């Protein structure tokens, strides 16, 4: 269906592709992987014709429809989320807009004099909407939006009033409703809660078209793709299997290539040593010449191209008392909406609680109550002795000084630390080389989050409270963070939609549901085994 044939592409001084080839066949579901900046988004844009390769060809079979979801969703305002989603389906969306306007007009007393003509026009438009399959399409649009956690009120409200993350979901819903022959999805798992993520997973498993997608969510990709295309060093390499198979195969290939490289280097060293030793002796001239010719003909084995992986040994946290936090009879409401009524919770030293619940269940509110950023209406929240608390939340990015660059901000935070240590810290969280010179004001949301996380873990508290810490982190940074937190000796309370992160780090689960609050000994893996569901919102 889609073929990339010997493509070469350069952006400025950066070479993204060198005579690279790959193909996407009917029904294939492919995960596109590679380090940040390797060219994943450029590849999508070349397939859609928004960009062209410098050399080579991108071929798309005649009549193949392509739906492309990117992180740049553009402007959305002036119509409902349902209408915006249906807009991707073509002419029916225009008819739907007129139908909605006529429905509003029929309920407007100021237009009573024109009611006959409005009703007549409504009948004509309604017939046309039905003819185009509009009612079935609207039902499907609402089904997709519900799957992505939209309430009826949000579906019918002005899409312009939604936050950036919810607009992303609207843009994604457009592509899903369209059901093209080929879907190109660039990070569709960003901004989704766990329930929406699992719904999308099921949707894509049942989608019979071809799929090419990127995702920083390892579990999500593992369950959907049956092939991996890796971008690395200008080449496209295809692996048959899921992400787990790719990771194992790549590690094995690297090991084999390293062994071949070392064997050849040992042989070359031996030959060069012989040549150097006997080149001045006439008696060995023929042998020396023979070995020189042999060396010239040998095809050199390259060492494996290693991804830049940085591990960082974070200093140990000071020991806290055994009782870290105790909540007694906590009540909390926002207006008429009750979040907690009589919540009791005891968090002990070394426990790692993951908090689960649908949107609006009170996950972030609990974290705010415990960190003191909001007060309970009734009841008490007591933090134990010697507890040093670190709180990571999205608003933490406001702490950054826009006029300082990354390194300066870290130096301001830790004036006693050496620059080498702080550069290593920055490198762990994706700021390598000249990137430490970036001003904080120009950092993306994800970069700001990584920088705040870096500062918090460099001087670690003994009680970490984390609200969606893996948002915007790529797989390598997530793995580094999981490794660092696995060795962390303190206490943790966190919210995350990343199942790999949840399973690796939790040893307690707090589940917030409309039926009440449930506590589970054992981590996320045990919770799934016990409940039979991966998220509370999926219970029937």
XYZ file of C-alpha atoms in Angstrom, residues 26-483:
458
model
C -2.607 -4.085 3.820
C -3.686 -5.033 7.355
C -0.243 -4.546 8.917
C 0.063 -2.726 12.234
C 3.532 -1.226 12.519
C 5.191 0.587 15.405
C 7.659 3.294 14.346
C 10.493 3.690 16.854
C 13.693 5.688 17.161
C 15.322 8.323 19.369
C 13.852 11.831 19.595
C 14.743 13.813 16.473
C 15.442 10.680 14.403
C 12.803 11.682 11.819
C 9.573 9.902 12.808
C 7.324 12.933 12.216
C 9.204 13.762 8.983
C 8.465 10.223 7.768
C 4.734 10.702 8.429
C 4.789 14.041 6.604
C 6.533 12.483 3.581
C 3.885 9.738 3.380
C 1.088 12.354 3.439
C 2.893 14.488 0.835
C 3.416 17.456 3.177
C 7.167 17.027 2.697
C 9.251 15.407 -0.046
C 12.401 13.252 0.168
C 15.575 14.805 -1.280
C 16.122 11.551 -3.182
C 14.151 8.335 -3.619
C 10.403 7.817 -3.797
C 7.403 7.527 -1.517
C 4.733 5.466 -3.293
C 1.084 5.222 -2.198
C -1.255 2.872 -4.083
C -3.989 4.555 -6.116
C -7.236 5.171 -4.222
C -5.773 4.509 -0.743
C -7.235 6.882 1.857
C -4.916 8.068 4.653
C -5.855 9.555 8.019
C -3.032 11.361 9.842
C -3.171 12.278 13.527
C -0.376 14.580 14.680
C 0.330 16.529 17.864
C -0.359 19.782 15.981
C -4.170 19.821 16.023
C -4.672 23.381 14.740
C -7.537 25.747 15.581
C -10.880 24.418 16.821
C -13.783 26.616 17.876
C -17.325 27.643 17.016
C -18.977 24.225 16.861
C -19.601 21.198 19.041
C -17.074 18.410 19.585
C -19.470 16.004 17.779
C -19.678 18.306 14.738
C -15.873 18.687 14.717
C -15.424 14.907 14.731
C -18.048 14.388 11.999
C -16.310 17.031 9.887
C -13.679 14.433 9.047
C -16.364 12.354 7.324
C -17.009 14.912 4.564
C -20.253 16.625 3.312
C -22.491 15.156 6.030
C -20.881 17.447 8.616
C -22.048 20.584 6.725
C -25.611 19.240 6.666
C -25.343 18.395 10.395
C -24.332 21.989 11.157
C -27.369 23.386 9.308
C -29.655 20.868 11.014
C -28.376 21.987 14.446
C -28.844 25.689 13.512
C -32.432 25.005 12.392
C -33.168 23.110 15.642
C -31.923 26.140 17.601
C -34.039 28.446 15.419
C -37.212 26.395 16.072
C -36.726 26.957 19.790
C -36.110 30.712 19.422
C -39.247 32.822 20.129
C -37.724 35.788 18.242
C -37.997 33.777 15.007
C -41.669 32.780 15.488
C -42.745 34.763 12.400
C -40.477 32.664 10.172
C -41.399 29.330 11.764
C -43.195 27.891 8.723
C -40.198 28.363 6.434
C -37.811 27.130 9.167
C -39.850 23.949 9.671
C -40.079 23.374 5.911
C -36.332 23.805 5.513
C -35.745 21.557 8.526
C -37.695 18.756 6.811
C -35.566 19.077 3.656
C -32.273 19.149 5.566
C -33.332 16.276 7.806
C -34.128 14.105 4.747
C -30.724 14.927 3.237
C -28.968 14.145 6.566
C -30.747 10.782 6.728
C -29.888 10.042 3.086
C -26.175 10.613 3.825
C -26.310 8.216 6.812
C -25.962 11.145 9.194
C -27.851 9.663 12.126
C -25.747 6.507 12.096
C -22.599 8.617 11.719
C -23.508 10.878 14.631
C -24.135 7.803 16.774
C -20.706 6.444 15.850
C -19.089 9.837 16.542
C -20.632 9.907 20.017
C -19.523 6.324 20.611
C -15.912 7.203 19.745
C -15.971 10.338 21.914
C -17.471 8.357 24.820
C -14.652 5.831 24.400
C -12.209 8.724 24.762
C -13.957 9.726 28.051
C -16.123 12.637 26.798
C -19.317 13.352 28.732
C -22.515 14.208 26.767
C -22.121 17.820 27.901
C -18.569 17.988 26.504
C -19.685 16.397 23.229
C -22.347 19.053 22.666
C -20.421 22.065 24.037
C -18.203 24.417 22.016
C -14.984 22.588 21.160
C -13.131 25.908 21.599
C -13.757 25.779 25.354
C -11.820 22.506 25.713
C -8.210 22.327 26.939
C -5.388 21.390 24.549
C -5.392 17.777 25.750
C -9.122 17.356 25.085
C -8.781 18.986 21.647
C -6.142 16.341 20.904
C -8.766 13.697 21.681
C -11.232 15.400 19.305
C -8.609 15.351 16.526
C -7.923 11.676 17.229
C -11.666 10.872 17.213
C -11.949 12.434 13.723
C -9.409 9.948 12.337
C -10.985 6.984 14.148
C -14.479 7.854 12.837
C -13.115 8.279 9.320
C -11.738 4.668 9.358
C -9.378 5.289 6.392
C -7.451 2.523 4.608
C -4.298 3.649 6.423
C -3.990 5.392 9.795
C -0.828 7.312 10.658
C -0.918 8.016 14.396
C 1.836 10.158 15.926
C 1.724 9.625 19.716
C -2.018 8.869 20.017
C -1.517 7.707 23.632
C -0.482 11.190 24.835
C -3.065 13.002 26.998
C -5.208 9.869 27.478
C -6.295 8.496 30.839
C -6.000 4.754 31.421
C -9.642 3.970 30.537
C -9.388 5.871 27.216
C -6.049 4.233 26.474
C -7.487 0.733 26.922
C -10.558 1.638 24.825
C -8.290 2.935 22.024
C -6.195 -0.227 22.261
C -9.307 -2.368 21.679
C -10.488 -0.100 18.843
C -7.152 -0.352 17.010
C -6.972 -4.118 17.511
C -10.350 -4.390 15.755
C -9.437 -1.916 12.971
C -8.947 -3.837 9.717
C -6.929 -1.164 7.894
C -3.151 -0.638 7.948
C -1.622 1.258 10.857
C 1.691 3.055 11.347
C 2.087 4.609 14.790
C 4.519 5.993 17.326
C 3.970 5.801 21.065
C 6.003 6.283 24.231
C 3.717 3.747 25.938
C 5.462 0.388 25.743
C 2.465 -1.693 26.878
C 0.108 0.066 24.437
C 2.422 -0.573 21.496
C 3.094 -4.168 22.533
C -0.580 -5.068 22.368
C -1.309 -3.542 18.952
C 1.630 -3.828 16.560
C 2.850 -6.944 14.750
C 5.910 -5.316 13.210
C 8.444 -2.626 14.188
C 10.242 -0.199 11.872
C 13.229 1.423 13.553
C 14.787 4.704 12.440
C 18.418 4.842 13.496
C 21.474 6.408 11.918
C 19.615 7.238 8.692
C 18.455 3.656 8.093
C 15.041 1.988 8.364
C 15.223 -1.524 9.809
C 12.144 -3.793 9.977
C 11.560 -6.340 12.744
C 8.688 -8.865 12.638
C 7.016 -8.943 16.052
C 5.874 -6.635 18.838
C 7.957 -4.064 20.737
C 9.175 -6.636 23.283
C 10.478 -8.876 20.473
C 12.154 -5.878 18.813
C 13.914 -4.865 22.063
C 15.229 -8.420 22.596
C 16.241 -8.845 18.941
C 18.011 -5.487 18.841
C 19.960 -6.301 22.019
C 20.933 -9.705 20.578
C 22.020 -8.157 17.251
C 24.108 -5.578 19.115
C 25.767 -8.296 21.178
C 26.611 -10.351 18.068
C 27.927 -7.307 16.193
C 30.044 -6.291 19.190
C 31.537 -9.813 19.374
C 32.300 -9.772 15.602
C 33.854 -6.306 15.933
C 36.054 -7.392 18.856
C 37.189 -10.575 17.062
C 38.123 -8.580 13.969
C 39.901 -5.912 16.011
C 41.998 -8.625 17.725
C 42.880 -10.141 14.334
C 43.752 -6.730 12.865
C 45.919 -5.871 15.856
C 47.818 -9.159 15.400
C 48.371 -8.528 11.678
C 49.414 -4.894 12.197
C 51.808 -5.965 14.952
C 53.442 -8.484 12.571
C 53.765 -5.842 9.809
C 55.297 -3.260 12.189
C 57.680 -5.827 13.627
C 59.042 -7.230 10.352
C 58.600 -4.422 7.781
C 62.294 -3.467 7.953
C 63.551 -7.033 7.406
C 64.271 -8.061 3.823
C 63.802 -11.736 4.734
C 60.135 -11.072 5.631
C 59.342 -8.592 2.811
C 57.074 -10.986 0.861
C 55.121 -11.970 3.991
C 54.749 -8.345 5.059
C 53.542 -7.317 1.602
C 51.069 -10.215 1.520
C 49.588 -9.211 4.875
C 49.336 -5.545 3.868
C 47.325 -6.564 0.781
C 45.167 -8.852 2.917
C 44.364 -5.983 5.323
C 43.433 -3.693 2.431
C 40.852 -6.222 1.194
C 39.191 -6.961 4.548
C 35.724 -5.442 4.915
C 35.697 -3.730 8.271
C 33.035 -4.664 10.848
C 31.558 -1.537 12.425
C 30.879 -1.452 16.165
C 27.130 -1.412 16.982
C 25.486 2.018 16.942
C 24.640 2.396 20.597
C 21.744 4.533 21.690
C 22.856 7.171 24.132
C 21.616 5.820 27.440
C 22.497 7.644 30.604
C 21.954 6.164 34.020
C 22.259 8.289 37.113
C 22.863 7.184 40.684
C 20.549 9.402 42.658
C 21.661 9.987 46.243
C 19.762 8.085 48.962
C 16.836 9.795 50.663
C 16.949 10.390 54.435
C 14.874 7.949 56.527
C 11.398 9.047 57.619
C 9.320 7.839 60.540
C 7.156 4.728 60.100
C 3.911 6.751 59.782
C 4.267 8.912 56.687
C 0.702 10.281 56.273
C -2.557 9.653 58.144
C -5.922 10.905 56.809
C -8.869 10.695 59.223
C -12.519 11.259 58.287
C -11.611 13.590 55.395
C -14.465 15.330 53.556
C -13.891 17.382 50.410
C -16.296 18.978 47.940
C -16.054 21.417 45.052
C -19.361 23.285 45.054
C -22.132 20.681 44.927
C -19.736 17.932 43.778
C -18.642 15.685 46.631
C -15.220 14.133 46.172
C -14.616 12.525 49.569
C -16.925 11.703 52.461
C -15.112 10.315 55.492
C -11.896 9.136 53.792
C -9.449 7.263 56.051
C -5.977 6.382 54.762
C -2.710 5.392 56.420
C 0.499 5.477 54.350
C 3.451 3.744 56.005
C 7.174 4.020 55.259
C 8.331 2.219 52.067
C 4.768 1.736 50.780
C 4.246 2.662 47.121
C 0.609 3.513 46.508
C -0.741 3.986 43.010
C -4.065 5.844 42.950
C -6.593 4.706 40.354
C -9.971 6.080 39.297
C -11.837 7.585 36.352
C -11.624 11.291 35.469
C -13.138 13.322 38.275
C -12.846 10.554 40.871
C -10.513 12.700 42.982
C -7.016 11.357 42.201
C -5.307 14.751 41.930
C -7.427 16.099 44.817
C -6.037 13.377 47.089
C -2.482 14.316 46.139
C -3.238 17.993 46.815
C -4.747 17.182 50.232
C -1.680 15.177 51.226
C 0.799 17.799 49.997
C -1.122 20.631 51.686
C -1.912 22.475 48.454
C -5.623 22.201 49.306
C -7.375 21.833 52.662
C -10.055 19.297 53.654
C -13.554 20.641 54.436
C -13.611 18.322 57.452
C -11.205 15.819 58.997
C -7.438 15.856 59.372
C -4.370 15.183 57.234
C -1.286 14.506 59.382
C 2.219 14.203 57.925
C 4.581 12.101 60.057
C 7.877 12.992 61.686
C 11.041 13.501 59.604
C 9.012 13.373 56.381
C 10.664 15.336 53.570
C 8.031 15.658 50.849
C 8.582 16.082 47.116
C 5.538 16.844 44.944
C 5.570 16.633 41.172
C 2.492 18.168 39.512
C 1.895 19.855 36.177
C 1.793 23.307 37.859
C 5.349 22.629 39.168
C 6.589 23.912 35.792
C 5.644 27.435 36.924
C 8.646 27.294 39.279
C 11.039 27.612 36.333
C 12.796 30.943 35.758
C 12.286 31.713 32.053
C 15.416 33.905 31.846
C 17.782 31.135 33.035
C 18.939 28.285 30.849
C 18.653 24.622 31.886
C 22.143 24.398 33.413
C 21.893 27.776 35.157
C 18.564 26.803 36.734
C 20.086 23.586 38.085
C 23.158 25.508 39.325
C 20.862 27.996 41.097
C 19.099 25.058 42.748
C 22.324 23.262 43.753
C 25.116 25.869 44.112
C 27.416 23.371 45.904
C 27.343 20.804 43.081
C 29.913 20.536 40.315
C 28.958 21.343 36.723
C 29.899 17.823 35.564
C 27.439 16.239 37.976
C 24.661 18.642 36.937
C 25.350 18.066 33.228
C 25.073 14.294 33.852
C 21.775 14.907 35.656
C 20.476 17.020 32.741
C 21.602 14.322 30.278
C 19.538 11.684 32.129
C 16.427 13.704 31.482
C 17.054 14.412 27.807
C 19.198 17.581 27.914
C 22.504 16.547 26.350
C 25.226 18.676 24.803
C 24.125 22.179 23.831
C 20.553 21.572 25.000
C 21.590 22.643 28.514
C 21.951 26.163 27.041
C 18.226 26.367 26.201
C 16.336 29.103 28.041
C 13.609 27.718 30.303
C 11.007 29.935 28.598
C 11.417 28.139 25.235
C 11.167 24.615 26.656
C 8.176 22.500 25.659
C 5.772 21.246 28.321
C 7.492 17.863 28.302
C 10.965 19.392 28.632
C 9.832 21.540 31.562
C 8.358 18.470 33.264
C 11.622 16.551 32.817
C 13.671 19.422 34.236
C 11.485 19.762 37.346
C 11.668 15.979 37.850
C 15.472 16.090 37.540
C 15.762 18.703 40.282
C 13.451 16.802 42.604
C 15.333 13.498 42.296
C 18.814 15.041 42.602
C 18.076 15.992 46.211
C 15.540 13.239 46.872
C 12.778 13.574 49.442
C 11.793 10.490 51.456
C 8.151 10.813 50.355
C 7.514 11.262 46.644
C 4.062 12.378 45.460
C 3.847 12.181 41.655
C 0.933 13.264 39.455
C 1.357 11.728 35.963
C 5.178 11.784 36.046
C 5.545 9.919 32.737
C 3.644 12.429 30.578
C 5.809 13.434 27.583
C 8.699 11.138 28.579
C 10.086 8.941 25.811
C 10.622 5.212 26.406
C 14.324 5.539 27.245
C 13.718 8.279 29.820
C 10.835 6.292 31.317
C 13.081 3.237 31.663
C 15.748 5.366 33.368
C 13.130 6.821 35.732
C 11.701 3.373 36.552
C 15.218 2.056 37.236
